[in-house]
Coordinates of C-alpha atoms (C1' of nucleotides) in Angstrom, one line a residue:
Chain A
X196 CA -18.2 -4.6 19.4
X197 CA -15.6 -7.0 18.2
X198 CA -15.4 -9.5 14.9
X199 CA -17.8 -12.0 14.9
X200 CA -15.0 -14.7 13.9
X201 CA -14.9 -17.1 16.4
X202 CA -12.5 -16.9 19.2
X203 CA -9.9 -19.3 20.5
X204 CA -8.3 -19.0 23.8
X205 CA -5.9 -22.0 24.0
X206 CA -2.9 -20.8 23.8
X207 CA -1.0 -23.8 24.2
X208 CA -2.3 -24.5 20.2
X209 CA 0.3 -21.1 19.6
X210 CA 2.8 -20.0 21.7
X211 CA 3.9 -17.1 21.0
X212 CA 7.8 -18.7 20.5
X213 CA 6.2 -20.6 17.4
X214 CA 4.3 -17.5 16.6
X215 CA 5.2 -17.0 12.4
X216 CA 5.3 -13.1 12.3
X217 CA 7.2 -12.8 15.3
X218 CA 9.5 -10.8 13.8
X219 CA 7.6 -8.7 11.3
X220 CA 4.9 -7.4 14.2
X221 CA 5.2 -5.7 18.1
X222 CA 6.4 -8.4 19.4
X223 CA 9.7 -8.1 17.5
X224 CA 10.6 -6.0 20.4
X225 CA 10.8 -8.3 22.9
X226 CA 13.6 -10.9 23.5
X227 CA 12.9 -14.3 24.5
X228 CA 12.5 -15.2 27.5
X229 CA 9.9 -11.9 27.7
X230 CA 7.6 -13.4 25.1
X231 CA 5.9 -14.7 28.4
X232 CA 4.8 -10.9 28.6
X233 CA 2.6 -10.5 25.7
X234 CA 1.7 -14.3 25.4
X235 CA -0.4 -13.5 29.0
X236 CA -1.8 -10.2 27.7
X237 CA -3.2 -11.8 24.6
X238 CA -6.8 -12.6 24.6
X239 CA -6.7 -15.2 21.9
X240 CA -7.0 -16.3 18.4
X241 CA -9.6 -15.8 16.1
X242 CA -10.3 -17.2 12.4
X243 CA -12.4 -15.6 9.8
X244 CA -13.6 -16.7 6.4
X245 CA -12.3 -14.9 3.2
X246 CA -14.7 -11.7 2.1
X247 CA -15.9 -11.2 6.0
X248 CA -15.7 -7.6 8.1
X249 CA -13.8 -7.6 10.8
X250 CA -14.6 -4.1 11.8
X251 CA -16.4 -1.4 10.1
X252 CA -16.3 2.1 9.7
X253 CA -18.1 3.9 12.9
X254 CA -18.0 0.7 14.9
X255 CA -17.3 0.7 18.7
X256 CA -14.3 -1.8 18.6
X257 CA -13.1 -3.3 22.1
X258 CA -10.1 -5.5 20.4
X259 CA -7.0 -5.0 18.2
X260 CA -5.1 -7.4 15.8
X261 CA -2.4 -8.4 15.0
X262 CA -2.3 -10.1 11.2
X263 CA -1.2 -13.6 11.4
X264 CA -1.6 -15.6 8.4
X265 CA -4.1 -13.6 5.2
X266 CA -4.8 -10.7 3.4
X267 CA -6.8 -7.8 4.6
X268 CA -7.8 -4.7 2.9
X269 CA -8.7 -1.3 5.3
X270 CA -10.8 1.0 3.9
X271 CA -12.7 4.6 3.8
X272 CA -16.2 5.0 2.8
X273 CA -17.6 8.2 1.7
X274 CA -21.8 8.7 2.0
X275 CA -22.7 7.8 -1.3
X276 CA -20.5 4.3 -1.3
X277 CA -17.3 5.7 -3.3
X278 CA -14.4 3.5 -1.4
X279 CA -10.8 4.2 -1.0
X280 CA -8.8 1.7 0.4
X281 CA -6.0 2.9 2.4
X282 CA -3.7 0.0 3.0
X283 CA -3.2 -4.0 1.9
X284 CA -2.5 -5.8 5.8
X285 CA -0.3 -8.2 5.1
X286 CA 0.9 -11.1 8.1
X287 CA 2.5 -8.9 11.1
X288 CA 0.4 -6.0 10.3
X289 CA -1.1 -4.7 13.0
X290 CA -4.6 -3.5 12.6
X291 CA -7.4 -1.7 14.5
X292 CA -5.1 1.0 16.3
X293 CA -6.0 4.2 15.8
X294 CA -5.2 7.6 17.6
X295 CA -7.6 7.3 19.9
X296 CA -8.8 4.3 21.1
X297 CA -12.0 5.1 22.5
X298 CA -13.4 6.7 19.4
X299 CA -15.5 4.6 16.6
X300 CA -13.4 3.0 13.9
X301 CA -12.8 6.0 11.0
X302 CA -11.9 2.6 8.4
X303 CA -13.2 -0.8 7.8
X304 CA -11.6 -4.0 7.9
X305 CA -12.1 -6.7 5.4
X306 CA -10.4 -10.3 4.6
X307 CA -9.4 -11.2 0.8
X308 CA -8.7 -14.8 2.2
X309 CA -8.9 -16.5 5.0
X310 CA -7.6 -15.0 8.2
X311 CA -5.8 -15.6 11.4
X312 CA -5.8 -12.8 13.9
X313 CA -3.8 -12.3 17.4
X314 CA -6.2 -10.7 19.1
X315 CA -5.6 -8.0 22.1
X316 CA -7.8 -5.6 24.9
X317 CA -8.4 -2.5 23.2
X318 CA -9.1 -1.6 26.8
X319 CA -6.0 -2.5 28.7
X320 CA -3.7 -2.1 25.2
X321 CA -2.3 1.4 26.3
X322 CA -1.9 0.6 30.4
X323 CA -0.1 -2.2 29.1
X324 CA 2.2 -0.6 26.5
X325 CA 2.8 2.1 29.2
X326 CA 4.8 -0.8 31.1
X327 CA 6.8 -1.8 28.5
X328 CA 8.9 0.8 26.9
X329 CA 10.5 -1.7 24.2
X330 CA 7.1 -2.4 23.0
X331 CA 6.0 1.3 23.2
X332 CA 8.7 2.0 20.4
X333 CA 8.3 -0.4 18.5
X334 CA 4.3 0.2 18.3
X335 CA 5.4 3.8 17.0
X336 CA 7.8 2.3 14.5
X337 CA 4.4 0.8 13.4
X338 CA 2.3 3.2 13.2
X339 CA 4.9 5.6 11.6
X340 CA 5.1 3.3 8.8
X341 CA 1.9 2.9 8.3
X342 CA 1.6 6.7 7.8
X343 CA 4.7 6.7 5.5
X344 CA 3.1 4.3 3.2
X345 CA 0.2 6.3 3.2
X346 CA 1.7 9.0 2.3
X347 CA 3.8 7.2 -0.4
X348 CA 0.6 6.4 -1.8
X349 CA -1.1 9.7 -1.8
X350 CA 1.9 10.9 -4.0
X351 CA 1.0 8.4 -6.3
X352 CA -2.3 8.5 -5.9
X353 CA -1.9 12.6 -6.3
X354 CA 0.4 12.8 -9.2
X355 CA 1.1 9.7 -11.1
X356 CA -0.4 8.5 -14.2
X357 CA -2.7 5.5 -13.8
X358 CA 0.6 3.1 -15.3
X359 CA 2.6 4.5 -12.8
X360 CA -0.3 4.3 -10.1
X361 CA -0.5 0.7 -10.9
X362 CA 3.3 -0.7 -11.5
X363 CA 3.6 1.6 -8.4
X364 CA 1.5 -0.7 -5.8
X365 CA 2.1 -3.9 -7.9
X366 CA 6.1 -3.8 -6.7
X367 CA 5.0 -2.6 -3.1
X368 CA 2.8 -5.3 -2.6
X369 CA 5.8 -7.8 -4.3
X370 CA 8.4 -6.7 -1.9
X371 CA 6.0 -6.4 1.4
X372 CA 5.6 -10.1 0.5
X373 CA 8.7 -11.1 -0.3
X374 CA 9.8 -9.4 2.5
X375 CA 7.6 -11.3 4.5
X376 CA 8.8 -14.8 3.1
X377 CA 11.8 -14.1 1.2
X378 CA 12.0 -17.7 -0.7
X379 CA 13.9 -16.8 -4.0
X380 CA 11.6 -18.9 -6.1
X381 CA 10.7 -17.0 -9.1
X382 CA 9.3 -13.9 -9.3
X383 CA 5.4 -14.5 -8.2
X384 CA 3.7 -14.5 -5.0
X385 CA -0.4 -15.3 -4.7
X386 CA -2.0 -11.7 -5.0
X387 CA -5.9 -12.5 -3.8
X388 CA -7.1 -8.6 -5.1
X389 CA -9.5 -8.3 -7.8
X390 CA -9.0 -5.4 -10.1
X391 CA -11.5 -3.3 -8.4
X392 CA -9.7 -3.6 -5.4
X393 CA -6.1 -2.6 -7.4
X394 CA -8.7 0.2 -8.7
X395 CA -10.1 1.3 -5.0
X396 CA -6.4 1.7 -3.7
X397 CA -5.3 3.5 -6.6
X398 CA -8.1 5.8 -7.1
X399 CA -9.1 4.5 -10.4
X400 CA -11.8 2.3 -11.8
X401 CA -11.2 -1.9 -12.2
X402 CA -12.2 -0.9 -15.9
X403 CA -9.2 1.6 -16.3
X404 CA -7.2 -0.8 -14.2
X405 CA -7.6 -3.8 -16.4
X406 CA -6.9 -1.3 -19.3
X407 CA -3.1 -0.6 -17.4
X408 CA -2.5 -4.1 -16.6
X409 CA -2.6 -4.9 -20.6
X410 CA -0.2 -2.2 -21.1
X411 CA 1.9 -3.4 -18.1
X412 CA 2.0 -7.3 -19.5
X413 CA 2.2 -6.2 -23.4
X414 CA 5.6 -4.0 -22.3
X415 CA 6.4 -7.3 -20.6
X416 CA 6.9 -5.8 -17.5
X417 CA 4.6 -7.9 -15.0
X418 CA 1.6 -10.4 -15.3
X419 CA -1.1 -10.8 -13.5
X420 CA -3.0 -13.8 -14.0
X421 CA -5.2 -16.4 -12.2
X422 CA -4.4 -13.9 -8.7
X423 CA -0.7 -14.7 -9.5
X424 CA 1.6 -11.6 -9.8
X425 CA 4.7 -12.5 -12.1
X426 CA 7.1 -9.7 -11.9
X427 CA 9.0 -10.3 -15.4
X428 CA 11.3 -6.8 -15.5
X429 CA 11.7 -5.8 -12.3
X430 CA 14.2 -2.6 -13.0
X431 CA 11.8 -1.5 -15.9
X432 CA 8.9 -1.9 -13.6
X433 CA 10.8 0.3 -11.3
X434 CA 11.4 2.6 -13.6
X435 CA 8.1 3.2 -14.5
X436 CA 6.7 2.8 -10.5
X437 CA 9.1 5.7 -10.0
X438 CA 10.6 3.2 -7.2
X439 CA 13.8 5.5 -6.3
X440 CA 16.5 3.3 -4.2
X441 CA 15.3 5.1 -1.0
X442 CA 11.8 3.8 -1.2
X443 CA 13.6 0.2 -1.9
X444 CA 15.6 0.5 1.3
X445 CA 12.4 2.0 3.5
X446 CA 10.0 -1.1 2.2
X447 CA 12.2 -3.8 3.2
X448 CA 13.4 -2.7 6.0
X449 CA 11.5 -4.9 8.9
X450 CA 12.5 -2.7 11.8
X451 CA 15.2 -4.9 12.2
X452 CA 17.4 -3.4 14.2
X453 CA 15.4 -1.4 14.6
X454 CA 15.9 2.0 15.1
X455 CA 15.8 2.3 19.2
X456 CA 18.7 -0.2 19.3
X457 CA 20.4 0.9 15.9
X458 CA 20.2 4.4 17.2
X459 CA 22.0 3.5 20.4
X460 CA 25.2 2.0 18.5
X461 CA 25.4 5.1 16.4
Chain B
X101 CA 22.6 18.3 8.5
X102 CA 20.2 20.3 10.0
X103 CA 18.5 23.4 9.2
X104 CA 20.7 26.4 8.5
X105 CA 18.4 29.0 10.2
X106 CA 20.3 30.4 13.6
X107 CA 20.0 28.4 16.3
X108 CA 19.1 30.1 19.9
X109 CA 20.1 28.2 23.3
X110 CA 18.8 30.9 25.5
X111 CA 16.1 28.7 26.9
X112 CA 15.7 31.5 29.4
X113 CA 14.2 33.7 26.9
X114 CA 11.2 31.3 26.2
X115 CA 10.7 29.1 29.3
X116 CA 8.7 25.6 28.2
X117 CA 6.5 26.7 30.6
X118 CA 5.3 30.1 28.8
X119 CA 5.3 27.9 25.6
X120 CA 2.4 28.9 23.5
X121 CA 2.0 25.5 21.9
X122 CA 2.6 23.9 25.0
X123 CA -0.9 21.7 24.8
X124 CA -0.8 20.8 21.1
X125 CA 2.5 19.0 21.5
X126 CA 4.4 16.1 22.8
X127 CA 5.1 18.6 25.8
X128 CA 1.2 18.2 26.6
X129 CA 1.8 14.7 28.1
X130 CA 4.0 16.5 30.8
X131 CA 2.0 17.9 34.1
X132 CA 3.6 21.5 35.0
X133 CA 6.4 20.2 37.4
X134 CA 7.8 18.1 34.6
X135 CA 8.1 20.5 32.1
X136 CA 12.1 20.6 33.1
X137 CA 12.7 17.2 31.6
X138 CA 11.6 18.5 27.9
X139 CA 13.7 21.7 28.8
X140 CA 16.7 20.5 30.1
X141 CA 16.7 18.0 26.8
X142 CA 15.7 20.5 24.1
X143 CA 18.7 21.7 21.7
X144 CA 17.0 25.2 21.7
X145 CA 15.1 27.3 19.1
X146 CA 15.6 28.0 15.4
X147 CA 13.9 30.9 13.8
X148 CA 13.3 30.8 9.5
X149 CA 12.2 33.1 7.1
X150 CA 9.2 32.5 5.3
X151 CA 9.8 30.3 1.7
X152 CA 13.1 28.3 3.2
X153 CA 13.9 24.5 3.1
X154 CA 14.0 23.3 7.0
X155 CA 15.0 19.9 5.0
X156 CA 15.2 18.0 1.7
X157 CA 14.2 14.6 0.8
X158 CA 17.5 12.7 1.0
X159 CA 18.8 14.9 4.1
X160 CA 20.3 12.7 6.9
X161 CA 18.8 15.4 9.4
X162 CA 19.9 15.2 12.4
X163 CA 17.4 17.4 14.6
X164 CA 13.8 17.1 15.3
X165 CA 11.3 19.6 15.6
X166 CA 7.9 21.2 16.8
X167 CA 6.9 23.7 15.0
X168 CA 6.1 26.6 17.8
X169 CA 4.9 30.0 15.5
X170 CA 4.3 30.0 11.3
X171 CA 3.0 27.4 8.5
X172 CA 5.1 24.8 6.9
X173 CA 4.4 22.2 3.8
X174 CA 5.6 18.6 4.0
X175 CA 6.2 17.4 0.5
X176 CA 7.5 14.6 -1.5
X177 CA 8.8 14.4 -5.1
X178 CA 9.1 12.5 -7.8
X179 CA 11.8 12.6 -9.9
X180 CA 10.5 14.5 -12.6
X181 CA 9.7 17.3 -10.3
X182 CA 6.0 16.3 -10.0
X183 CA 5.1 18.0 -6.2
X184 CA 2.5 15.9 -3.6
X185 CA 2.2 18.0 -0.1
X186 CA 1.4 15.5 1.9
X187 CA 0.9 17.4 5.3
X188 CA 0.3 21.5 5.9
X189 CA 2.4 21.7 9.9
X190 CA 1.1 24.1 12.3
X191 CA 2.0 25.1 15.1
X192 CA 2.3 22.4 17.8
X193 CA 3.0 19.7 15.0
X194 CA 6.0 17.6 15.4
X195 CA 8.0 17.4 12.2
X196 CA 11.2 15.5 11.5
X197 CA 10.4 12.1 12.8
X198 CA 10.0 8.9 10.8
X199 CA 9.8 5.6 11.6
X200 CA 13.3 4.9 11.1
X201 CA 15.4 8.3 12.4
X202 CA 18.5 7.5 10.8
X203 CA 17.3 7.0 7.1
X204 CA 17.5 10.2 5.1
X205 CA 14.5 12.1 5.2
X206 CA 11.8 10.5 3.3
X207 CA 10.2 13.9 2.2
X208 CA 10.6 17.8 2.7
X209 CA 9.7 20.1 5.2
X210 CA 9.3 24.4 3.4
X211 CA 8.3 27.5 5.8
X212 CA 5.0 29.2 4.4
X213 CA 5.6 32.0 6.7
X214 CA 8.4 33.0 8.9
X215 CA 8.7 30.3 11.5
X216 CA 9.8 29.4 15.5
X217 CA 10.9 25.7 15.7
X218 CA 11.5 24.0 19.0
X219 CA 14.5 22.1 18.5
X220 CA 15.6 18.3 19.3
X221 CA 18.8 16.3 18.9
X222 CA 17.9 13.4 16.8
X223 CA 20.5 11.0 18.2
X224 CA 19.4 11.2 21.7
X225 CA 15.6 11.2 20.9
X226 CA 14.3 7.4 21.4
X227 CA 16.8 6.4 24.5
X228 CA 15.2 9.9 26.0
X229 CA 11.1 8.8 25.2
X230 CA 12.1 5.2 26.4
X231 CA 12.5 6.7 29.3
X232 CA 9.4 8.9 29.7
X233 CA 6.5 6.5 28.8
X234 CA 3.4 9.1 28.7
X235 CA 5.9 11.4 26.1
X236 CA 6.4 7.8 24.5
X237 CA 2.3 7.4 24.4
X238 CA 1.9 11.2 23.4
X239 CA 4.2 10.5 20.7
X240 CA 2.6 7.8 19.2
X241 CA -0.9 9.2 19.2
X242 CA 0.5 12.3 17.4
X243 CA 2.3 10.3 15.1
X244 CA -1.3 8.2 14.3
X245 CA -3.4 11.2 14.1
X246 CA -0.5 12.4 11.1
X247 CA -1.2 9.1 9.6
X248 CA -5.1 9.7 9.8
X249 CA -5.0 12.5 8.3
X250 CA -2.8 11.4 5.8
X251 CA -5.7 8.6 4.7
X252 CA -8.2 11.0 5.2
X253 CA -6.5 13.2 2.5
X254 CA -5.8 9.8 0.2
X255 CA -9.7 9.3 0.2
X256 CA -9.9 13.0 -1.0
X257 CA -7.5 12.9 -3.6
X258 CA -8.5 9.3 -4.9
X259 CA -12.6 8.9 -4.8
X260 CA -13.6 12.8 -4.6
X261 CA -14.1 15.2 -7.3
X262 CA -12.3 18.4 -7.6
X263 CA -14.2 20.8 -5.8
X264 CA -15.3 18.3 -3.0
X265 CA -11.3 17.5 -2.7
X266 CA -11.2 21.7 -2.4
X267 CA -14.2 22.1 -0.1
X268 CA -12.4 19.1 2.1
X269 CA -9.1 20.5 2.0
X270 CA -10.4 24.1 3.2
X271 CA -12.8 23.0 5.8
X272 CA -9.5 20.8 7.4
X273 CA -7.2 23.7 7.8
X274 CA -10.2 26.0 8.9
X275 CA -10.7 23.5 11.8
X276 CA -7.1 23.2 12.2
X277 CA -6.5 26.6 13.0
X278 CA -9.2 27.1 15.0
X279 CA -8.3 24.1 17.3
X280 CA -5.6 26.4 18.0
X281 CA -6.8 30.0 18.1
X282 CA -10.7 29.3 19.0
X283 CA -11.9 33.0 19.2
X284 CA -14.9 33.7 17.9
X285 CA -13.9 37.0 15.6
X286 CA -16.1 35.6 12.2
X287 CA -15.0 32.9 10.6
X288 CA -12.0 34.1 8.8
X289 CA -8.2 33.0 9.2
X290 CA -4.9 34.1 8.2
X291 CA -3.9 31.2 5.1
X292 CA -0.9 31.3 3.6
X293 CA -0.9 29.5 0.6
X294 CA -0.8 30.0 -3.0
X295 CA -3.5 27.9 -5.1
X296 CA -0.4 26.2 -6.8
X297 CA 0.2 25.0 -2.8
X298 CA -3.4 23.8 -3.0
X299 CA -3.1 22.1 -6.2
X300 CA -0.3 20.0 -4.7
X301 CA -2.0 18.9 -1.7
X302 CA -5.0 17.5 -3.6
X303 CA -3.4 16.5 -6.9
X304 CA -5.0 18.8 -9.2
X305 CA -3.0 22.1 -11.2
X306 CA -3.4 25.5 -9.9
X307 CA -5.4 26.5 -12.7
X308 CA -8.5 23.7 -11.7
X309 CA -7.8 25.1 -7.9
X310 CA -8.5 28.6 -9.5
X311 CA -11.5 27.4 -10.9
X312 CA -13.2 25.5 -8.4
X313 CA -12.5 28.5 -5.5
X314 CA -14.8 30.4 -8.0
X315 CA -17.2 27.4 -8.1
X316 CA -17.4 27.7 -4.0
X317 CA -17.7 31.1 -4.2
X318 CA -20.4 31.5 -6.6
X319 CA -22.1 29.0 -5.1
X320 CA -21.6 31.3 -0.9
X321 CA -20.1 28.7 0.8
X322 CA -16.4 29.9 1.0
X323 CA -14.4 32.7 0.0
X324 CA -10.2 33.3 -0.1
X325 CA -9.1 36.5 -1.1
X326 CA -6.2 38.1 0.0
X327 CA -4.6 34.9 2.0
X328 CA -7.5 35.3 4.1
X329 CA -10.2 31.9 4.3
X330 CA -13.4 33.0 5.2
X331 CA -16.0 30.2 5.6
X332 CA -19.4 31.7 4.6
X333 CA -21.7 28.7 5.0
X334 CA -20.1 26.0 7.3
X335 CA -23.2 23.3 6.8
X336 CA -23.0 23.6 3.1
X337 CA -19.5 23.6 2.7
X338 CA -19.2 20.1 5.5
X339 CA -22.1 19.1 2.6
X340 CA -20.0 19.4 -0.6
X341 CA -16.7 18.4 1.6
X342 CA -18.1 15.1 2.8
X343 CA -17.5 15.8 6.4
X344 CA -19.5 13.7 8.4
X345 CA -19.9 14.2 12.6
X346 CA -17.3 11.8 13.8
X347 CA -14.5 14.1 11.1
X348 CA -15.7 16.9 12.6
X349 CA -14.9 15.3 16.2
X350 CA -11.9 13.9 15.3
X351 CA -10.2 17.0 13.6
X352 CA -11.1 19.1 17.1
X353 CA -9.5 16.2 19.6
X354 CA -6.4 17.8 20.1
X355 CA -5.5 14.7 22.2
X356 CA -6.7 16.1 25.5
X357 CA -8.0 13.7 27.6
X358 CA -5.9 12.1 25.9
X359 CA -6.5 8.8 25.6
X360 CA -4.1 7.2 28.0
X361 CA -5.5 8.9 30.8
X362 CA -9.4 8.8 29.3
X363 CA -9.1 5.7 29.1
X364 CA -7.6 5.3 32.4
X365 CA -11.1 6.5 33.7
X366 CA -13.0 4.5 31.4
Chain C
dC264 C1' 9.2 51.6 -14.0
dG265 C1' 10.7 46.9 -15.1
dT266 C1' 10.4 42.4 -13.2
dA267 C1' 8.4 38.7 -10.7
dT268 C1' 4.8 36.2 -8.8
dC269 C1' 0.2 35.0 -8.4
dA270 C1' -4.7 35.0 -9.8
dT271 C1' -7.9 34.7 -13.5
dT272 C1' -10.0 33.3 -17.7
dG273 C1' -10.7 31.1 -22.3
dA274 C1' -9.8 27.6 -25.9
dC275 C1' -8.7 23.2 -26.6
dG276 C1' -6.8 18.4 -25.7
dT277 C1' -6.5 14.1 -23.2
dC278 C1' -6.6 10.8 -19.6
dG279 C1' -9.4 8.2 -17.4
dG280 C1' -14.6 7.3 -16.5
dT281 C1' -19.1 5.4 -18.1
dC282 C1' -21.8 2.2 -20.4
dA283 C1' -22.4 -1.9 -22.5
dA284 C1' -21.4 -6.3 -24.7
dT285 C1' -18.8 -10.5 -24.6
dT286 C1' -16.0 -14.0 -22.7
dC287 C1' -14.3 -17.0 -19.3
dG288 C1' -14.2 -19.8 -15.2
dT289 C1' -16.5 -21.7 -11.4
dG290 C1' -20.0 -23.4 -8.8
dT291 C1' -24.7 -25.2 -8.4
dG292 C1' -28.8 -27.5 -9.2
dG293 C1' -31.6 -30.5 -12.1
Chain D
dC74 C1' -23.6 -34.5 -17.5
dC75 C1' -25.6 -30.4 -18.9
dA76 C1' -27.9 -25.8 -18.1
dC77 C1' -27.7 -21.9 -15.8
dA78 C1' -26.1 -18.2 -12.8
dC79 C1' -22.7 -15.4 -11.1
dG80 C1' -18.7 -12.8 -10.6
dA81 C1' -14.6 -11.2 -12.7
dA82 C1' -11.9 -10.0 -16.8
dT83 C1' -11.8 -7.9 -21.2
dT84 C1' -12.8 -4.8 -24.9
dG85 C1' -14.8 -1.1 -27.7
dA86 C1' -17.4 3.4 -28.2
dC87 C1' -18.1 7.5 -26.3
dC88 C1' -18.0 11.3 -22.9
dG89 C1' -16.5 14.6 -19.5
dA90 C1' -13.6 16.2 -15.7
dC91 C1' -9.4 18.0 -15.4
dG92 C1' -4.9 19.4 -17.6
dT93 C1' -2.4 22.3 -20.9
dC94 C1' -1.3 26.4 -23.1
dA95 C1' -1.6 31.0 -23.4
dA96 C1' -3.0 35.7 -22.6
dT97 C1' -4.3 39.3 -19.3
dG98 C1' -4.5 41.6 -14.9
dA99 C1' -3.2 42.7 -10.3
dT100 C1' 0.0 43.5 -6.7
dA101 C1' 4.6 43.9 -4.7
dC102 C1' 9.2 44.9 -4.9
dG103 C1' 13.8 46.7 -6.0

DNA sequence: CGTATCATTGACGTCGGTCAATTCGTGTGG
DNA sequence: CCACACGAATTGACCGACGTCAATGATACG
């Protein structure tokens, strides 16, 4: 099974020099003149509509993605339809790995907007990464920080009050996405998430949610309106998130360096 | 920093190949005539009480670990002392390693019981997995099952009630420990934790924990007494818990095949 | 024994959920 | 151009799951 979007294979429309998350995805690991290397293992390109599945829950997947230009939400489903969902994919996110490979999908994959998607073998992915050490590390720096901001969640998630919950992921998702295009004008980026989806993430309901946001904008802290997301007070947001200078530091760091070459200099 | 528990270098006292946890770990991706690479690199072996801090959120640790004998909680703070365990370690878990390895240490790691780490230099780590590419592969797939679990628990704690979170959270660590220790005497094991520990993994107070082990117990589906777990009714306790086939499945894949070579024959 | 830790239980309070009504904006068809 | 439908946001009234506080046991330990 794979997403029904339709596929492009001319690569020549994107090479992967132009490629814009480059640097914020696998690929990051590779110099130059190796691009060549993952521009050939590449399948293609595919483009989905906003509000589509791009894998769900107990499918047989045969691809993987990388995130080029949209938002994607992954989620859990329990029997009865209560949703969790476990992570915002932003551009450079790479999506659809899981521990093993073989096994159906244990989350879904949805777009907020429309999406453009790098897409990969599922079935040659790990012969391939076997080849390439630089790319083998870097695809664990991935998936290690994917866990970490799960985890970082499920603290907040666990024991944070629904303010806290909420000014908590309203600042991760501003710095993942200023991160991601770091243009210093004003404080507001595009946020396509209705407040059942802030809900789902956070473990609350879009009624409680709206209830926080109020709060949130009468303390004039941040605004959310028409799917913008004005951060006004970005220390007192902080403060309230619970944002320590550690969790700063760990969300805007790219993997520049990143850490197999930073760790060889130490 | 590093752990303050002694550190043994007699490697000739516990040979890697008499390792009891030798096929839970990273170690597993290594056939038998390998085995010298992880030996000749290990630091050697730390032994802690029960009740100690290996490490603090905010350490610059310098030392990884597998955790070889005893129970250990993974925890992060807030600031006001407000306690999320975000992973129980057992045996054969790798613990120590985040995405970035020179960051300070993103959460804690606390012994439950007395414990036997396996003990790696931090420094040398990635330049030693770039060379080995299945230890590179085995890490990454342990890495992605901690960050699986870690959504799976997010789920619990966000869309399930209280004693569907507890019935979850039981039913895991049964499994767990069985994956490990698969005789057949009854379905009891050893489980050291308090229900305060509890409480913290699924974001409710000890009291509620108190509370909804009578619930389960009333109801003959699960019984603690005395540290000891003993799973009465397995199908109705997966019922209440949510635990559908492919979680089942997925909790008892200790990563044999595992997927680099399964897939291989694929 | 005195102290400490954990488990257990009851009384009560509150945060966040549920239900429902209203508004608003947008798109769509007549 | 207007009527209508639809989804999302917003708000109020009310309720219940879980937290808080506190008392009581039970067990271990020095």
């Amino acid at each position: 099974m794979h997403c029904p979007c339709p596929l492009t294979r001319n690569h020549e429309v994107n090479p992967c020099a132009n490629c814009p998350v480059r640097h914020w995805t696998i690929c990051h690991a590779l110099p130059n003149d190796e691009l060549a290397i993952l521009e050939s293992f590449k399948t293609g390109d595919r483009v989905c509509e906003a509000d589509q599945e791009i894998y769900s829950q107990g499918d047989d997947l045969d691809e993987l993605y990388t995130v080029v230009e949209g938002w994607i939400y992954l989620a859990k489903l329990l029997e009865d339809g209560r949703r969790q969902i476990s992570q915002i994919a932003l551009p450079g996110d790479f999506i659809g790995y899981q521990a093993n490979l073989v096994r159906p999908m244990d989350h879904s994959a949805h777009t907020l907007t429309p999406v453009r998607l790098c897409v990969f073998p599922r079935d040659k992915f790990l012969d391939f990464i076997r080849e390439h050490p630089e790319l083998s590390l870097r695809l664990t720096w991935m998936i290690a920080n994917y866990g970490e901001l799960g985890r970082d969640r499920l603290l907040s998630v666990g024991r944070q009050t629904a303010v806290e919950r909420v000014a908590h992921f309203l600042l991760e998702l501003y710095y993942r996405v200023r991160l991601r295009d770091p243009e210093p004008l004003g404080s507001s980026i595009k946020m396509p998430l209705t407040q059942e989806h802030i809900g789902d993430a956070l473990g609350l309901t879009s009624v409680h949610v709206n209830r926080m946001l109020r709060e949130l904008r009468e303390r004039k802290l941040v605004q959310v309106v028409d799917q913008t997301l004005t951060i006004i007070d970005p220390d007192g947001l902080a403060d309230v998130a619970g944002f320590d200078e550690d969790m700063m530091d760990r969300l805007l760091d790219g993997g520049e360096g990143f850490e197999c070459r930073s760790q060889r200099i130490e």
